[in-house]
Every structure is written in C-alpha cells, then in structure tokens.
Amino acid sequence: NLAKSPEDFFAIYFNLGEVFGKKQEIDTAIHYYQKALDIYPQSREVKVNIELLLKQQSQSGKGKGEQNKDQKNNQGNDQK
C-alpha cells in the first residue's frame, strides 16, 4: 500500500529529516522536518529537531552549499 494518510506522510517526512540530519545535510533535513510540521504543527519533537539543527548550523557557520564546497576542496587536496 502506498502512503495515503496524513500520518503516513508525516512519518515519511520526519524520517527523511532524521536521515538527512545524520548525514549533516542540514538544509535538506530542515526542509523535510518543515514538511512534517506542515502536517502536524503541534509536533514538539519536530520543533526540537529543527531547533537543534539550526543551532548546529549556526555553530558551524555552514549550510549545505558550504559543506559541499569544503568536501570538494578536501578531495582536491587528497589528490596532490
């Protein structure tokens, strides 16, 4: 069965937020958490996860684009 109910979509978006958060793809994780929050605005767990990601992002000072740039620079250094 395909996801049909709001609960199904909430769970999918929430899980995608967790996966991307663990991969340190903060912008993408926040995007999916926000989609989950659009379905259930009262979700305390989603709000906390977004806050933690935003805090982590502000501490590192980097969004997704800057992280990818650093990864490419590091790859170039490995080849030298």
Coordinates of N, CA and C in Angstrom, one line a residue:
N1 N 0.8 -1.2 0.0 CA 0.0 0.0 0.0 C 0.9 1.2 0.0
L2 N 0.4 2.2 -0.8 CA 1.1 3.5 -0.8 C 0.6 4.4 0.4
A3 N 1.5 5.3 0.8 CA 1.1 6.2 1.8 C -0.1 7.0 1.4
K4 N -1.1 7.1 2.3 CA -2.3 7.8 1.9 C -2.8 8.7 3.0
S5 N -2.5 8.5 4.2 CA -3.0 9.3 5.3 C -2.0 10.4 5.7
P6 N -2.4 11.4 6.3 CA -1.5 12.4 6.8 C -0.5 11.8 7.8
E7 N -0.9 10.8 8.5 CA 0.1 10.2 9.4 C 1.2 9.5 8.7
D8 N 0.9 8.9 7.5 CA 1.9 8.3 6.7 C 2.9 9.3 6.2
F9 N 2.4 10.4 5.6 CA 3.2 11.4 5.1 C 4.1 12.1 6.2
F10 N 3.5 12.3 7.3 CA 4.2 12.9 8.5 C 5.4 12.0 8.8
A11 N 5.2 10.7 8.9 CA 6.2 9.7 9.2 C 7.3 9.7 8.2
I12 N 6.9 9.8 6.9 CA 7.9 9.8 5.8 C 8.8 11.0 5.9
Y13 N 8.2 12.2 6.0 CA 8.9 13.4 6.1 C 9.8 13.5 7.4
F14 N 9.3 13.0 8.5 CA 10.0 13.0 9.7 C 11.3 12.1 9.6
N15 N 11.1 11.0 9.0 CA 12.2 10.0 8.8 C 13.2 10.6 7.9
L16 N 12.8 11.2 6.8 CA 13.7 11.9 5.9 C 14.5 13.0 6.6
G17 N 13.8 13.7 7.4 CA 14.6 14.7 8.2 C 15.6 14.1 9.1
E18 N 15.3 13.0 9.7 CA 16.3 12.3 10.5 C 17.5 11.8 9.7
V19 N 17.2 11.2 8.6 CA 18.3 10.7 7.7 C 19.2 11.8 7.2
F20 N 18.7 12.8 6.7 CA 19.5 13.9 6.2 C 20.2 14.6 7.4
G21 N 19.6 14.7 8.5 CA 20.3 15.3 9.7 C 21.5 14.5 10.1
K22 N 21.4 13.2 10.1 CA 22.5 12.3 10.4 C 23.6 12.4 9.4
K23 N 23.3 12.7 8.1 CA 24.2 12.9 7.1 C 24.8 14.3 7.1
Q24 N 24.4 15.1 8.0 CA 24.9 16.5 8.2 C 24.4 17.4 7.0
E25 N 23.4 17.0 6.3 CA 22.8 17.8 5.2 C 21.6 18.6 5.9
I26 N 22.0 19.6 6.6 CA 21.1 20.3 7.5 C 20.0 21.0 6.7
D27 N 20.3 21.7 5.6 CA 19.2 22.4 4.9 C 18.2 21.4 4.4
T28 N 18.6 20.3 3.9 CA 17.6 19.3 3.4 C 16.9 18.7 4.6
A29 N 17.5 18.4 5.7 CA 16.8 17.9 6.8 C 15.8 18.8 7.3
I30 N 16.1 20.1 7.4 CA 15.1 21.1 7.9 C 14.0 21.2 6.9
H31 N 14.2 21.1 5.6 CA 13.2 21.1 4.6 C 12.1 20.0 4.9
Y32 N 12.6 18.8 5.1 CA 11.7 17.7 5.4 C 11.0 17.8 6.7
Y33 N 11.7 18.3 7.7 CA 11.1 18.5 9.0 C 10.0 19.5 8.9
Q34 N 10.2 20.6 8.1 CA 9.2 21.6 7.9 C 8.0 21.0 7.2
K35 N 8.2 20.1 6.3 CA 7.0 19.5 5.6 C 6.2 18.6 6.6
A36 N 6.9 18.0 7.5 CA 6.3 17.2 8.6 C 5.5 18.2 9.5
L37 N 6.1 19.3 9.8 CA 5.5 20.3 10.7 C 4.2 20.9 10.0
D38 N 4.3 21.0 8.7 CA 3.1 21.5 8.0 C 1.9 20.6 8.2
I39 N 2.1 19.3 8.3 CA 1.1 18.3 8.6 C 0.6 18.3 10.0
Y40 N 1.6 18.3 10.9 CA 1.2 18.4 12.4 C 2.0 19.5 13.0
P41 N 1.4 20.7 13.0 CA 2.1 21.9 13.6 C 2.4 21.8 15.1
Q42 N 1.7 20.9 15.7 CA 1.8 20.8 17.2 C 2.9 19.8 17.6
S43 N 3.6 19.2 16.6 CA 4.6 18.2 16.9 C 5.8 18.8 17.6
R44 N 5.9 18.5 18.9 CA 7.0 19.0 19.7 C 8.4 18.4 19.2
E45 N 8.4 17.2 18.9 CA 9.6 16.5 18.5 C 10.2 17.1 17.2
V46 N 9.4 17.4 16.3 CA 9.8 18.1 15.0 C 10.4 19.4 15.4
K47 N 9.7 20.2 16.2 CA 10.2 21.5 16.5 C 11.6 21.5 17.2
V48 N 11.7 20.5 18.1 CA 13.0 20.4 18.8 C 14.1 20.0 17.8
N49 N 13.8 19.1 16.9 CA 14.8 18.7 16.0 C 15.2 19.8 15.1
I50 N 14.3 20.6 14.6 CA 14.6 21.8 13.8 C 15.5 22.7 14.6
E51 N 15.1 23.0 15.8 CA 15.9 23.9 16.7 C 17.4 23.4 16.8
L52 N 17.5 22.1 17.1 CA 18.8 21.5 17.2 C 19.7 21.6 15.9
L53 N 19.0 21.4 14.8 CA 19.7 21.6 13.5 C 20.1 23.0 13.3
L54 N 19.2 23.9 13.6 CA 19.6 25.3 13.4 C 20.7 25.8 14.3
K55 N 20.7 25.3 15.5 CA 21.8 25.6 16.4 C 23.1 25.0 15.9
Q56 N 23.0 23.8 15.5 CA 24.2 23.1 14.9 C 24.8 23.9 13.7
Q57 N 23.8 24.3 12.9 CA 24.2 25.1 11.7 C 24.9 26.4 12.0
S58 N 24.3 27.1 13.0 CA 24.9 28.4 13.4 C 26.2 28.2 14.1
Q59 N 26.4 27.1 14.8 CA 27.7 26.9 15.4 C 28.8 26.6 14.4
S60 N 28.4 25.8 13.4 CA 29.4 25.5 12.4 C 29.5 26.6 11.4
G61 N 28.5 27.5 11.3 CA 28.5 28.6 10.3 C 28.4 28.2 8.9
K62 N 27.9 27.0 8.7 CA 27.9 26.4 7.3 C 26.5 25.9 7.0
G63 N 26.1 26.1 5.8 CA 24.9 25.5 5.3 C 25.3 24.4 4.3
K64 N 24.4 23.8 3.6 CA 24.7 22.7 2.7 C 25.7 23.1 1.7
G65 N 25.6 24.2 1.1 CA 26.5 24.6 0.0 C 27.9 24.8 0.4
E66 N 28.1 25.3 1.6 CA 29.5 25.5 2.1 C 30.1 24.1 2.5
Q67 N 29.3 23.2 3.0 CA 29.8 21.9 3.3 C 30.3 21.2 2.1
N68 N 29.5 21.3 1.0 CA 29.8 20.6 -0.2 C 31.1 21.2 -0.8
K69 N 31.3 22.6 -0.7 CA 32.5 23.2 -1.1 C 33.7 22.7 -0.4
D70 N 33.6 22.6 0.9 CA 34.7 22.1 1.7 C 35.0 20.6 1.3
Q71 N 34.0 19.8 1.1 CA 34.3 18.4 0.7 C 35.1 18.4 -0.6
K72 N 34.7 19.2 -1.6 CA 35.4 19.3 -2.9 C 36.8 19.7 -2.7
N73 N 37.0 20.8 -1.8 CA 38.4 21.2 -1.6 C 39.2 20.1 -1.0
N74 N 38.6 19.4 0.0 CA 39.4 18.3 0.6 C 39.7 17.2 -0.4
Q75 N 38.8 16.9 -1.3 CA 39.1 15.9 -2.3 C 40.2 16.3 -3.2
G76 N 40.3 17.6 -3.5 CA 41.4 18.1 -4.3 C 42.7 18.0 -3.6
N77 N 42.7 18.2 -2.3 CA 43.9 18.1 -1.5 C 44.4 16.7 -1.4
D78 N 43.5 15.7 -1.4 CA 43.9 14.3 -1.4 C 44.6 13.9 -2.6
Q79 N 44.3 14.5 -3.7 CA 44.9 14.1 -5.0 C 46.3 14.6 -5.2
K80 N 46.7 15.6 -4.4 CA 48.0 16.3 -4.6 C 49.1 15.4 -4.0

